Amino acid sequence: MGFALHEAKTLAEATMLARDLGPDAMFIAGGTDLIIQINRRVNTPRDVIDLSRIAGLSGISHAGGVFRIGALTKHKTVETYPAFGFGTPYAGLREAARVVGGHQIRNQGTVGGNLANASPAADLIPPLLALDAELDLVGPSGTRTLPLNAFFLGPRRSVRAHDEIITEVRFRDLPPLSAIAFLKAGRRKAMEISIISVAARLTLEADGRCRDARIALGAAAPTPIRAREAEALLEGGVPDEGVVAMSARAALTSVSPIDDVRASSEYRRLLVAALVPRALKICIDRIKSARS
Amino acid sequence: MSVEAPAATGNMGEPHPRFDARLKVTGGARYASDMPVDNPAYAYLVTSAIARGRIVSINLGEAQNVPGVLHIMTHENTSKDVKDSKLFSDGGFSGTSIIPLQSDKVWHDGQIVAVVVAETYEAAREAGYRVKIEYEAEQPSATFESNGVQVQAAADVKKTHEDPKVGDFDGAFASAEVKVDATYFTPTQHHNPIELFTTTCAWAGDKLTVYEPSQTMYGMKNGIASQLGIEPEQVRVVSNFVGGAFGSKGSLTPRTALTAIAARRVGRPVKLVATRQQGFTIATYRAETKQRVRLGASRDGKLTALSHEGWEVTSRPDNYMVAGTDATTRMYDVANVQSKVSIVHADRNTPGFMRSPPELPYMFGLESAIDELAYALDIDPIELRRKNDTMKEPIKGLPYTSRSVMQCFDEGAKSFGWSKREPKPGSMRDGDWLVGLGCAMSCYPTQMAPSSARVRLSQNGELRVETASHEIGNGAYTVIGQIAAERLGVPYEKVSVVLGDSDYPAAPVSGGSITTASVCNCVAEACDAIRAELGINDPKGDVLAALKSRGRGAIERYAEWTPKGVPDGALAKLYSGQAMPTGGTKDKERIMFAFGAEFIEVRVHQRTREIRVPRIVGAFAAGRIVNPRTARSQLMGGLIWGVSSALHEATEIDKRAARYVNKDLAEYLVPVNADIDQLEVFMIPEEDHEVNPLGIKGIGELGNVGTNAAVANAVYHATGKRIRDLPIRLETLLA
């Protein structure tokens, strides 16, 4: 009855086990998603391989201009990591991490799991996309690195093979005059799956022109996406109200939201139009206040 | 929101912290399923996959092969074990007359169709998944407007039901200068107490102990005895703490008898913890209502005609109804009134009591319509209520024992800043946000039931109170202890109160906001008997010194208390677990209600129509407040639930399958902390010794009545859009 639980001590052991056990085997880390799926019989794995005892996959480090977040890092760790705090350019990461479920879920669920699930509504993904993050996948035949935006294929589908494990997600330091913001809309203010989430990141020149813009959207398409046309409109000019509004309209060309029990496609589009300018404005305000 | 304890003003008692606060936050409070039993087996419920039809076959082969399975109950081996039980609201004990496993018939989706008992919970659940059932399904009727529902007038099915009526409504409405005629809807809602529905049964010979969270110790004891065909004396029920009930644990559910039978069959204790999803169909809920309200008034705002018609969904076999017209026809001074309640039988589980059962849905209709009338008349909504305020109810002309509703409106309005409200809808803005201010009246009948208690004063100064009442979050331990301490002049710290055990003196069901009034008046009588015995009649006299001077170790008194105006035989019904609340509109000489005024500020985003509630103010007058701290907490909880009931909560029904679809706390929305901002509660001192000697009215249900209307009225004020169908969601405002 149920499934066989395998406790892997090393990455190599875990990937080999997965390869040998075949596609009916699944990895488990925090289990905040998989256990629910098993209880509901959405997933009925024959074997479950526990990754939580593998050393070296947990924690956040910063060296050589790169932030590295180990795959087993809990959401709570991201939420409370000082370098991502309010007043830092990375505050958007904290804003996303702190709305993942409730406290218990954030103490249990992992960053790697959030990515591996490949939910279009996953909270952490938009800010990581806005930071141009990349991730490492380790499988029985070696390691590969890919940009996060090349990872997702569709709702709950990614390029990860069943015997591959995400080990780390990382991103480079932001240049000066940068900020990232995250906004999420749901029917209530916490413990909620996003109807739409938006992460925006701006890097400005000293003269106020926009050097770099990233707009990433969750729950707006089959995967988390970047609104590239909107980004392009912002880059090179001064992001005043008119440009921001134009960029929000452009963001709508990138989205293809679904109708579901939480919201209609039409309402999701309206939220994109309302939240993109709001997020951009927060970025601008943050850069200004850091400067003064 | 202030976290300081509110000061005791007027006749209020001391704001002692909750006796059980520390126990609860440290895990020291033991809930029913925490109670240790020797070598328990675990039960798992299998529930029906169809809403109407019959079971053709059950294949247990695979399930029985799961290691650890001890026994599986189905209708094939259990049909004769549970005796029929009458509905609680008809003088019985049960929340439903449907007895699962009695036959192959399926009455509703999620009905219990098998019970698996195993060595572990996991094995029981696994086997439960492997029970293979074949059904012959019929097309079910889900709700209003579904094919096949059966509509009956309440007066035709329940002989005690009255549709309040006075004067000539039709004539008065036809000739009214200003009219409102509107239809309102309130949704299906489930209690969703955080503590799940659990039952643990342990037999010792022919004696059964049941650990189950319950609002009715004596109801359960007698009810389970009658279902199992044993004597009440053979049953003990224990429930020291209840992790939320809100009515859902006030009547017997079918799971209890099944767990007791399972325990007898496997010869060891059996523990059942039903899942959150199962909780939606194995217990009761608040049924959806449809209401038509018609109001007629003269140009100057005097009400001349009121009609309130209600339709409520219920199950096929049961005539459960809440019939809130009993209250709504009596709130205003109006000479011509008519009302009618109908029930709509559908293929659903039987609904039941849920916090403010009649008033929550029906006051939404009335208080929305009053607001609509205020706009039609161009009169301030508070002034319209003042114009039609009354000290006697219009149906029989009975006087209110006290009614401080306008004081509540005035105090609340002052604090809320009502005078800054621009009357025109859509006229107040703050940037991108439309601002709306709304208000509504809250009311709840003052009810009581007979009660008994034992009080013992010991020479070391300790005072012990025993009664089989219930701590359901109402602060019962605390307020009962306070009354005893006060009555005998003993420090509160020296009092111990024990509740939640049917071996203690009988107390009535903790429902209808009756506990504080019923039990405290009884405890006061027992205390008075101790005083009398010691010859200390001066309230300031030292009873402890008297006890010592007589050389006695302890003195104990048992009291029975009966409220004024209860029918004959009420005391016997207390002991048989059938004591029903009286008072409210049931008294022949007077009418008793607690009142409040609730104020809501909403902000609606002009583009996305996101709805926020930045401010809530409630002012309440409910007779003597025994403990302003626990009272405020109750009222706050009520207001928050009221907002929830207006904006968040609804059980969604798949109309094709007559099945609830959002059966968990992720999809059944209740507000989180971040959804509630400023919240202020005022308690207006009120003295009313006609209701009962201590002048206590009860507040458990008052707080969440009217809030839904206040929110809807505020949304109208913000947007100019009248929403008559709850919950109000942004898509309704966008449409």
PDB file of C-alpha atoms in Angstrom, chain B residues 114 210 349 470:
ATOM      1  CA  ALA B 114     -18.926   2.668   4.763  1.00  0.00           C
ATOM      2  CA  VAL B 210     -17.648   9.224  24.113  1.00  0.00           C
ATOM      3  CA  ASN B 349     -27.496  16.928   3.508  1.00  0.00           C
ATOM      4  CA  HIS B 470     -19.440  23.903  27.348  1.00  0.00           C
TER       5      HIS B 470
END
